Amino acid sequence: MKLIIAVVEDKDSHRLIDALGEQDFKTTKLSSTGGFLKEGNTTLMIGCDDQNVDDALAIIKQNSSQREQMVAPISPMGGNADSYIPQPINIEVGGATVFVLPIESFFQF
Amino acid sequence: MKLIIAVVEDKDSHRLIDALGEQDFKTTKLSSTGGFLKEGNTTLMIGCDDQNVDDALAIIKQNSSQREQMVAPISPMGGNADSYIPQPINIEVGGATVFVLPIESFFQF
Amino acid sequence: MKLIIAVVEDKDSHRLIDALGEQDFKTTKLSSTGGFLKEGNTTLMIGCDDQNVDDALAIIKQNSSQREQMVAPISPMGGNADSYIPQPINIEVGGATVFVLPIESFFQF
Ligand code: NI
Ligand code: NI
Ligand code: NI
């Protein structure tokens, strides 16, 4: 048995918890901020059997990897809105920092 | 030395922290949600010496085990309140998911 | 690689996170209460390479050790304010409880 601690962006956490749940991984969500990633991240604890660690990691990777996203830029304040043509820009979103910890024993009461 | 991580229901957490404190176990409480248990759970971290792990587990088991509880059902909205005889029903409450983690070193500054 | 879990007072956490960040330690901050220390503490998770654990511990010790602080006492309610001469008193502030946990594996996605 292992304890997986995954720090992901808030925006990815709901989708990731759903995806983990569909494969019967149970997660506990801790609110957290800053550090490994930008402000507004979530720390998930996932207890899982040794043989399922790779599956859990694949789900985390698939649902929270760092990636580029096209966003419409905010139009400049006070600019000439008529002549302003917004160009979508690429920003980096997502990303996960994941620790797999050994467990000495595990109980459910 | 071990680090015990226990996920329990919010409603059990105060009583459990008190019971642990009476036996000189120090706990740190993290707010958490969902997953291992229903929404509204609490994650407790308890650092304790190897020879006290069993005592801590016994206190956790005693104060947060899953159990049945009789509750008065909510009377039906808009029903005929005069003729309605509420039957207490059994629901499952409580439950704890507990990880015991090895510690490489421990410090108090 | 190790996972350092440090429970410190809220009032020390900002300074400590800044000091860790200056040495390129990345921290995740979990909100927590009670237990190891007084109410209002913060739990920090810091992932770091084995050879940097001592540096991280030194920064934690330096920025959150228990120490005495002189504070002006609050003047007694309803007392004779004219004749009351406040004497600064010493209180204990700060303190850190630190666990260093082994990591089986570590990923960044
Ligand atoms: Ni959903
Ligand atoms: Ni109490
Ligand atoms: Ni700052």
PDB file of N, CA, C and O in Angstrom, chain A residues 19-77:
ATOM      1  N   ALA A  19     -12.113  11.492 -12.228  1.00  0.00           N
ATOM      2  CA  ALA A  19     -11.438  10.445 -13.006  1.00  0.00           C
ATOM      3  C   ALA A  19     -10.859   9.367 -12.095  1.00  0.00           C
ATOM      4  O   ALA A  19     -10.933   8.167 -12.414  1.00  0.00           O
ATOM      5  N   LEU A  20     -10.316   9.774 -10.967  1.00  0.00           N
ATOM      6  CA  LEU A  20      -9.795   8.797 -10.003  1.00  0.00           C
ATOM      7  C   LEU A  20     -10.933   7.963  -9.420  1.00  0.00           C
ATOM      8  O   LEU A  20     -10.821   6.737  -9.293  1.00  0.00           O
ATOM      9  N   GLY A  21     -12.049   8.634  -9.126  1.00  0.00           N
ATOM     10  CA  GLY A  21     -13.189   7.924  -8.545  1.00  0.00           C
ATOM     11  C   GLY A  21     -13.778   6.884  -9.486  1.00  0.00           C
ATOM     12  O   GLY A  21     -14.220   5.817  -9.053  1.00  0.00           O
ATOM     13  N   GLU A  22     -13.765   7.210 -10.777  1.00  0.00           N
ATOM     14  CA  GLU A  22     -14.281   6.251 -11.765  1.00  0.00           C
ATOM     15  C   GLU A  22     -13.474   4.951 -11.761  1.00  0.00           C
ATOM     16  O   GLU A  22     -13.976   3.899 -12.160  1.00  0.00           O
ATOM     17  N   GLN A  23     -12.220   5.040 -11.380  1.00  0.00           N
ATOM     18  CA  GLN A  23     -11.377   3.834 -11.289  1.00  0.00           C
ATOM     19  C   GLN A  23     -11.266   3.362  -9.839  1.00  0.00           C
ATOM     20  O   GLN A  23     -10.316   2.641  -9.486  1.00  0.00           O
ATOM     21  N   ASP A  24     -12.216   3.805  -9.012  1.00  0.00           N
ATOM     22  CA  ASP A  24     -12.287   3.357  -7.611  1.00  0.00           C
ATOM     23  C   ASP A  24     -11.116   3.794  -6.728  1.00  0.00           C
ATOM     24  O   ASP A  24     -10.843   3.166  -5.700  1.00  0.00           O
ATOM     25  N   PHE A  25     -10.448   4.857  -7.137  1.00  0.00           N
ATOM     26  CA  PHE A  25      -9.451   5.431  -6.231  1.00  0.00           C
ATOM     27  C   PHE A  25     -10.159   6.439  -5.334  1.00  0.00           C
ATOM     28  O   PHE A  25     -10.901   7.284  -5.816  1.00  0.00           O
ATOM     29  N   LYS A  26      -9.931   6.312  -4.042  1.00  0.00           N
ATOM     30  CA  LYS A  26     -10.561   7.241  -3.101  1.00  0.00           C
ATOM     31  C   LYS A  26      -9.568   8.346  -2.769  1.00  0.00           C
ATOM     32  O   LYS A  26      -8.415   8.084  -2.451  1.00  0.00           O
ATOM     33  N   THR A  27     -10.045   9.568  -2.838  1.00  0.00           N
ATOM     34  CA  THR A  27      -9.162  10.703  -2.584  1.00  0.00           C
ATOM     35  C   THR A  27      -9.680  11.558  -1.436  1.00  0.00           C
ATOM     36  O   THR A  27     -10.876  11.650  -1.213  1.00  0.00           O
ATOM     37  N   THR A  28      -8.764  12.142  -0.726  1.00  0.00           N
ATOM     38  CA  THR A  28      -9.101  13.177   0.260  1.00  0.00           C
ATOM     39  C   THR A  28      -8.453  14.460  -0.229  1.00  0.00           C
ATOM     40  O   THR A  28      -7.301  14.466  -0.643  1.00  0.00           O
ATOM     41  N   LYS A  29      -9.230  15.526  -0.175  1.00  0.00           N
ATOM     42  CA  LYS A  29      -8.796  16.805  -0.724  1.00  0.00           C
ATOM     43  C   LYS A  29      -8.467  17.772   0.399  1.00  0.00           C
ATOM     44  O   LYS A  29      -9.294  18.014   1.276  1.00  0.00           O
ATOM     45  N   LEU A  30      -7.274  18.303   0.380  1.00  0.00           N
ATOM     46  CA  LEU A  30      -6.862  19.307   1.359  1.00  0.00           C
ATOM     47  C   LEU A  30      -6.729  20.641   0.647  1.00  0.00           C
ATOM     48  O   LEU A  30      -6.218  20.693  -0.467  1.00  0.00           O
ATOM     49  N   SER A  31      -7.196  21.693   1.276  1.00  0.00           N
ATOM     50  CA  SER A  31      -6.997  22.991   0.624  1.00  0.00           C
ATOM     51  C   SER A  31      -5.585  23.475   0.905  1.00  0.00           C
ATOM     52  O   SER A  31      -5.070  23.355   2.002  1.00  0.00           O
ATOM     53  N   SER A  32      -4.976  23.994  -0.127  1.00  0.00           N
ATOM     54  CA  SER A  32      -3.585  24.403  -0.003  1.00  0.00           C
ATOM     55  C   SER A  32      -3.344  25.582  -0.916  1.00  0.00           C
ATOM     56  O   SER A  32      -4.159  25.912  -1.769  1.00  0.00           O
ATOM     57  N   THR A  33      -2.223  26.251  -0.721  1.00  0.00           N
ATOM     58  CA  THR A  33      -1.899  27.388  -1.581  1.00  0.00           C
ATOM     59  C   THR A  33      -0.422  27.407  -1.888  1.00  0.00           C
ATOM     60  O   THR A  33       0.397  26.902  -1.127  1.00  0.00           O
ATOM     61  N   GLY A  34      -0.129  28.018  -3.014  1.00  0.00           N
ATOM     62  CA  GLY A  34       1.226  28.425  -3.335  1.00  0.00           C
ATOM     63  C   GLY A  34       2.263  27.336  -3.441  1.00  0.00           C
ATOM     64  O   GLY A  34       1.972  26.165  -3.309  1.00  0.00           O
ATOM     65  N   GLY A  35       3.464  27.759  -3.741  1.00  0.00           N
ATOM     66  CA  GLY A  35       4.622  26.901  -3.637  1.00  0.00           C
ATOM     67  C   GLY A  35       4.915  26.098  -4.869  1.00  0.00           C
ATOM     68  O   GLY A  35       5.427  26.620  -5.853  1.00  0.00           O
ATOM     69  N   PHE A  36       4.608  24.818  -4.805  1.00  0.00           N
ATOM     70  CA  PHE A  36       4.971  23.949  -5.916  1.00  0.00           C
ATOM     71  C   PHE A  36       4.394  24.497  -7.218  1.00  0.00           C
ATOM     72  O   PHE A  36       4.989  24.407  -8.271  1.00  0.00           O
ATOM     73  N   LEU A  37       3.185  25.007  -7.108  1.00  0.00           N
ATOM     74  CA  LEU A  37       2.522  25.555  -8.274  1.00  0.00           C
ATOM     75  C   LEU A  37       2.052  26.962  -7.898  1.00  0.00           C
ATOM     76  O   LEU A  37       2.336  27.454  -6.822  1.00  0.00           O
ATOM     77  N   LYS A  38       1.333  27.550  -8.815  1.00  0.00           N
ATOM     78  CA  LYS A  38       0.798  28.891  -8.529  1.00  0.00           C
ATOM     79  C   LYS A  38      -0.172  28.838  -7.355  1.00  0.00           C
ATOM     80  O   LYS A  38      -0.589  27.788  -6.910  1.00  0.00           O
ATOM     81  N   GLU A  39      -0.561  30.016  -6.893  1.00  0.00           N
ATOM     82  CA  GLU A  39      -1.609  30.111  -5.868  1.00  0.00           C
ATOM     83  C   GLU A  39      -2.842  29.353  -6.334  1.00  0.00           C
ATOM     84  O   GLU A  39      -3.101  29.245  -7.521  1.00  0.00           O
ATOM     85  N   GLY A  40      -3.607  28.882  -5.396  1.00  0.00           N
ATOM     86  CA  GLY A  40      -4.856  28.228  -5.756  1.00  0.00           C
ATOM     87  C   GLY A  40      -4.658  26.798  -6.190  1.00  0.00           C
ATOM     88  O   GLY A  40      -5.115  26.392  -7.253  1.00  0.00           O
ATOM     89  N   ASN A  41      -3.962  26.034  -5.378  1.00  0.00           N
ATOM     90  CA  ASN A  41      -3.822  24.636  -5.718  1.00  0.00           C
ATOM     91  C   ASN A  41      -4.503  23.761  -4.664  1.00  0.00           C
ATOM     92  O   ASN A  41      -4.986  24.235  -3.641  1.00  0.00           O
ATOM     93  N   THR A  42      -4.581  22.510  -4.987  1.00  0.00           N
ATOM     94  CA  THR A  42      -5.266  21.542  -4.149  1.00  0.00           C
ATOM     95  C   THR A  42      -4.321  20.376  -3.908  1.00  0.00           C
ATOM     96  O   THR A  42      -3.625  19.952  -4.822  1.00  0.00           O
ATOM     97  N   THR A  43      -4.304  19.885  -2.697  1.00  0.00           N
ATOM     98  CA  THR A  43      -3.491  18.713  -2.383  1.00  0.00           C
ATOM     99  C   THR A  43      -4.411  17.515  -2.214  1.00  0.00           C
ATOM    100  O   THR A  43      -5.354  17.561  -1.431  1.00  0.00           O
ATOM    101  N   LEU A  44      -4.168  16.486  -2.995  1.00  0.00           N
ATOM    102  CA  LEU A  44      -4.970  15.268  -2.908  1.00  0.00           C
ATOM    103  C   LEU A  44      -4.163  14.155  -2.264  1.00  0.00           C
ATOM    104  O   LEU A  44      -2.986  13.972  -2.574  1.00  0.00           O
ATOM    105  N   MET A  45      -4.800  13.422  -1.359  1.00  0.00           N
ATOM    106  CA  MET A  45      -4.181  12.223  -0.791  1.00  0.00           C
ATOM    107  C   MET A  45      -4.937  11.027  -1.332  1.00  0.00           C
ATOM    108  O   MET A  45      -6.170  10.963  -1.254  1.00  0.00           O
ATOM    109  N   ILE A  46      -4.199  10.084  -1.892  1.00  0.00           N
ATOM    110  CA  ILE A  46      -4.809   8.900  -2.492  1.00  0.00           C
ATOM    111  C   ILE A  46      -4.111   7.671  -1.917  1.00  0.00           C
ATOM    112  O   ILE A  46      -2.913   7.490  -2.109  1.00  0.00           O
ATOM    113  N   GLY A  47      -4.867   6.859  -1.214  1.00  0.00           N
ATOM    114  CA  GLY A  47      -4.298   5.607  -0.721  1.00  0.00           C
ATOM    115  C   GLY A  47      -4.544   4.526  -1.754  1.00  0.00           C
ATOM    116  O   GLY A  47      -5.659   4.377  -2.236  1.00  0.00           O
ATOM    117  N   CYS A  48      -3.511   3.795  -2.129  1.00  0.00           N
ATOM    118  CA  CYS A  48      -3.768   2.738  -3.112  1.00  0.00           C
ATOM    119  C   CYS A  48      -2.782   1.589  -2.987  1.00  0.00           C
ATOM    120  O   CYS A  48      -1.667   1.745  -2.486  1.00  0.00           O
ATOM    121  N   ASP A  49      -3.234   0.433  -3.426  1.00  0.00           N
ATOM    122  CA  ASP A  49      -2.394  -0.756  -3.408  1.00  0.00           C
ATOM    123  C   ASP A  49      -1.194  -0.573  -4.338  1.00  0.00           C
ATOM    124  O   ASP A  49      -1.279   0.139  -5.339  1.00  0.00           O
ATOM    125  N   ASP A  50      -0.106  -1.262  -3.999  1.00  0.00           N
ATOM    126  CA  ASP A  50       1.130  -1.138  -4.766  1.00  0.00           C
ATOM    127  C   ASP A  50       0.908  -1.345  -6.260  1.00  0.00           C
ATOM    128  O   ASP A  50       1.446  -0.615  -7.092  1.00  0.00           O
ATOM    129  N   GLN A  51       0.093  -2.337  -6.600  1.00  0.00           N
ATOM    130  CA  GLN A  51      -0.049  -2.672  -8.014  1.00  0.00           C
ATOM    131  C   GLN A  51      -0.910  -1.658  -8.776  1.00  0.00           C
ATOM    132  O   GLN A  51      -1.002  -1.715 -10.000  1.00  0.00           O
ATOM    133  N   ASN A  52      -1.525  -0.727  -8.032  1.00  0.00           N
ATOM    134  CA  ASN A  52      -2.359   0.276  -8.696  1.00  0.00           C
ATOM    135  C   ASN A  52      -1.722   1.658  -8.773  1.00  0.00           C
ATOM    136  O   ASN A  52      -2.326   2.597  -9.300  1.00  0.00           O
ATOM    137  N   VAL A  53      -0.509   1.775  -8.244  1.00  0.00           N
ATOM    138  CA  VAL A  53       0.139   3.090  -8.221  1.00  0.00           C
ATOM    139  C   VAL A  53       0.323   3.638  -9.631  1.00  0.00           C
ATOM    140  O   VAL A  53       0.045   4.811  -9.908  1.00  0.00           O
ATOM    141  N   ASP A  54       0.764   2.790 -10.557  1.00  0.00           N
ATOM    142  CA  ASP A  54       0.998   3.258 -11.921  1.00  0.00           C
ATOM    143  C   ASP A  54      -0.290   3.741 -12.584  1.00  0.00           C
ATOM    144  O   ASP A  54      -0.285   4.745 -13.323  1.00  0.00           O
ATOM    145  N   ASP A  55      -1.390   3.043 -12.325  1.00  0.00           N
ATOM    146  CA  ASP A  55      -2.677   3.488 -12.870  1.00  0.00           C
ATOM    147  C   ASP A  55      -3.062   4.856 -12.315  1.00  0.00           C
ATOM    148  O   ASP A  55      -3.514   5.735 -13.061  1.00  0.00           O
ATOM    149  N   ALA A  56      -2.896   5.024 -11.012  1.00  0.00           N
ATOM    150  CA  ALA A  56      -3.239   6.308 -10.396  1.00  0.00           C
ATOM    151  C   ALA A  56      -2.376   7.423 -10.980  1.00  0.00           C
ATOM    152  O   ALA A  56      -2.879   8.507 -11.309  1.00  0.00           O
ATOM    153  N   LEU A  57      -1.087   7.143 -11.132  1.00  0.00           N
ATOM    154  CA  LEU A  57      -0.180   8.156 -11.693  1.00  0.00           C
ATOM    155  C   LEU A  57      -0.579   8.524 -13.127  1.00  0.00           C
ATOM    156  O   LEU A  57      -0.529   9.691 -13.513  1.00  0.00           O
ATOM    157  N   ALA A  58      -1.001   7.521 -13.896  1.00  0.00           N
ATOM    158  CA  ALA A  58      -1.413   7.790 -15.283  1.00  0.00           C
ATOM    159  C   ALA A  58      -2.646   8.698 -15.312  1.00  0.00           C
ATOM    160  O   ALA A  58      -2.735   9.612 -16.143  1.00  0.00           O
ATOM    161  N   ILE A  59      -3.571   8.455 -14.391  1.00  0.00           N
ATOM    162  CA  ILE A  59      -4.776   9.296 -14.332  1.00  0.00           C
ATOM    163  C   ILE A  59      -4.412  10.722 -13.921  1.00  0.00           C
ATOM    164  O   ILE A  59      -4.938  11.697 -14.461  1.00  0.00           O
ATOM    165  N   ILE A  60      -3.502  10.834 -12.957  1.00  0.00           N
ATOM    166  CA  ILE A  60      -3.079  12.179 -12.531  1.00  0.00           C
ATOM    167  C   ILE A  60      -2.404  12.905 -13.685  1.00  0.00           C
ATOM    168  O   ILE A  60      -2.698  14.067 -13.971  1.00  0.00           O
ATOM    169  N   LYS A  61      -1.508  12.179 -14.368  1.00  0.00           N
ATOM    170  CA  LYS A  61      -0.790  12.789 -15.495  1.00  0.00           C
ATOM    171  C   LYS A  61      -1.760  13.259 -16.571  1.00  0.00           C
ATOM    172  O   LYS A  61      -1.641  14.359 -17.113  1.00  0.00           O
ATOM    173  N   GLN A  62      -2.745  12.402 -16.861  1.00  0.00           N
ATOM    174  CA  GLN A  62      -3.683  12.700 -17.940  1.00  0.00           C
ATOM    175  C   GLN A  62      -4.592  13.884 -17.620  1.00  0.00           C
ATOM    176  O   GLN A  62      -5.016  14.618 -18.517  1.00  0.00           O
ATOM    177  N   ASN A  63      -4.887  14.073 -16.340  1.00  0.00           N
ATOM    178  CA  ASN A  63      -5.873  15.089 -15.971  1.00  0.00           C
ATOM    179  C   ASN A  63      -5.296  16.364 -15.385  1.00  0.00           C
ATOM    180  O   ASN A  63      -6.050  17.280 -15.064  1.00  0.00           O
ATOM    181  N   SER A  64      -3.987  16.418 -15.212  1.00  0.00           N
ATOM    182  CA  SER A  64      -3.460  17.647 -14.620  1.00  0.00           C
ATOM    183  C   SER A  64      -2.080  18.034 -15.115  1.00  0.00           C
ATOM    184  O   SER A  64      -1.426  18.881 -14.497  1.00  0.00           O
ATOM    185  N   SER A  65      -1.626  17.429 -16.218  1.00  0.00           N
ATOM    186  CA  SER A  65      -0.304  17.787 -16.727  1.00  0.00           C
ATOM    187  C   SER A  65      -0.236  19.261 -17.118  1.00  0.00           C
ATOM    188  O   SER A  65      -1.247  19.869 -17.477  1.00  0.00           O
ATOM    189  N   GLN A  66       0.971  19.772 -17.054  1.00  0.00           N
ATOM    190  CA  GLN A  66       1.177  21.128 -17.542  1.00  0.00           C
ATOM    191  C   GLN A  66       0.952  21.141 -19.052  1.00  0.00           C
ATOM    192  O   GLN A  66       1.344  20.229 -19.761  1.00  0.00           O
ATOM    193  N   ARG A  67       0.272  22.168 -19.522  1.00  0.00           N
ATOM    194  CA  ARG A  67      -0.067  22.214 -20.946  1.00  0.00           C
ATOM    195  C   ARG A  67      -0.280  23.665 -21.336  1.00  0.00           C
ATOM    196  O   ARG A  67      -0.451  24.535 -20.478  1.00  0.00           O
ATOM    197  N   GLU A  68      -0.320  23.896 -22.637  1.00  0.00           N
ATOM    198  CA  GLU A  68      -0.571  25.255 -23.100  1.00  0.00           C
ATOM    199  C   GLU A  68      -2.047  25.415 -23.418  1.00  0.00           C
ATOM    200  O   GLU A  68      -2.725  24.471 -23.831  1.00  0.00           O
ATOM    201  N   GLN A  69      -2.550  26.601 -23.180  1.00  0.00           N
ATOM    202  CA  GLN A  69      -3.954  26.867 -23.440  1.00  0.00           C
ATOM    203  C   GLN A  69      -4.059  28.219 -24.132  1.00  0.00           C
ATOM    204  O   GLN A  69      -3.424  29.184 -23.721  1.00  0.00           O
ATOM    205  N   MET A  70      -4.862  28.255 -25.210  1.00  0.00           N
ATOM    206  CA  MET A  70      -5.088  29.517 -25.909  1.00  0.00           C
ATOM    207  C   MET A  70      -6.123  30.316 -25.129  1.00  0.00           C
ATOM    208  O   MET A  70      -7.192  29.801 -24.814  1.00  0.00           O
ATOM    209  N   VAL A  71      -5.813  31.524 -24.787  1.00  0.00           N
ATOM    210  CA  VAL A  71      -6.803  32.372 -24.131  1.00  0.00           C
ATOM    211  C   VAL A  71      -6.918  33.700 -24.873  1.00  0.00           C
ATOM    212  O   VAL A  71      -5.959  34.188 -25.458  1.00  0.00           O
ATOM    213  N   ALA A  72      -8.139  34.255 -24.856  1.00  0.00           N
ATOM    214  CA  ALA A  72      -8.327  35.589 -25.414  1.00  0.00           C
ATOM    215  C   ALA A  72      -7.757  36.585 -24.421  1.00  0.00           C
ATOM    216  O   ALA A  72      -8.102  36.548 -23.245  1.00  0.00           O
ATOM    217  N   PRO A  73      -6.869  37.437 -24.857  1.00  0.00           N
ATOM    218  CA  PRO A  73      -6.303  38.421 -23.935  1.00  0.00           C
ATOM    219  C   PRO A  73      -7.369  39.425 -23.529  1.00  0.00           C
ATOM    220  O   PRO A  73      -8.331  39.660 -24.257  1.00  0.00           O
ATOM    221  N   ILE A  74      -7.175  40.006 -22.386  1.00  0.00           N
ATOM    222  CA  ILE A  74      -8.083  41.058 -21.933  1.00  0.00           C
ATOM    223  C   ILE A  74      -7.777  42.304 -22.752  1.00  0.00           C
ATOM    224  O   ILE A  74      -6.620  42.657 -22.974  1.00  0.00           O
ATOM    225  N   SER A  75      -8.815  42.969 -23.233  1.00  0.00           N
ATOM    226  CA  SER A  75      -8.564  44.142 -24.072  1.00  0.00           C
ATOM    227  C   SER A  75      -7.995  45.254 -23.203  1.00  0.00           C
ATOM    228  O   SER A  75      -8.352  45.401 -22.050  1.00  0.00           O
ATOM    229  N   PRO A  76      -7.087  46.045 -23.793  1.00  0.00           N
ATOM    230  CA  PRO A  76      -6.389  47.060 -22.996  1.00  0.00           C
ATOM    231  C   PRO A  76      -7.356  48.100 -22.451  1.00  0.00           C
ATOM    232  O   PRO A  76      -8.236  48.577 -23.163  1.00  0.00           O
ATOM    233  N   MET A  77      -7.171  48.418 -21.208  1.00  0.00           N
ATOM    234  CA  MET A  77      -8.004  49.433 -20.548  1.00  0.00           C
ATOM    235  C   MET A  77      -7.841  50.766 -21.271  1.00  0.00           C
ATOM    236  O   MET A  77      -6.739  51.195 -21.552  1.00  0.00           O
TER     237      MET A  77
END
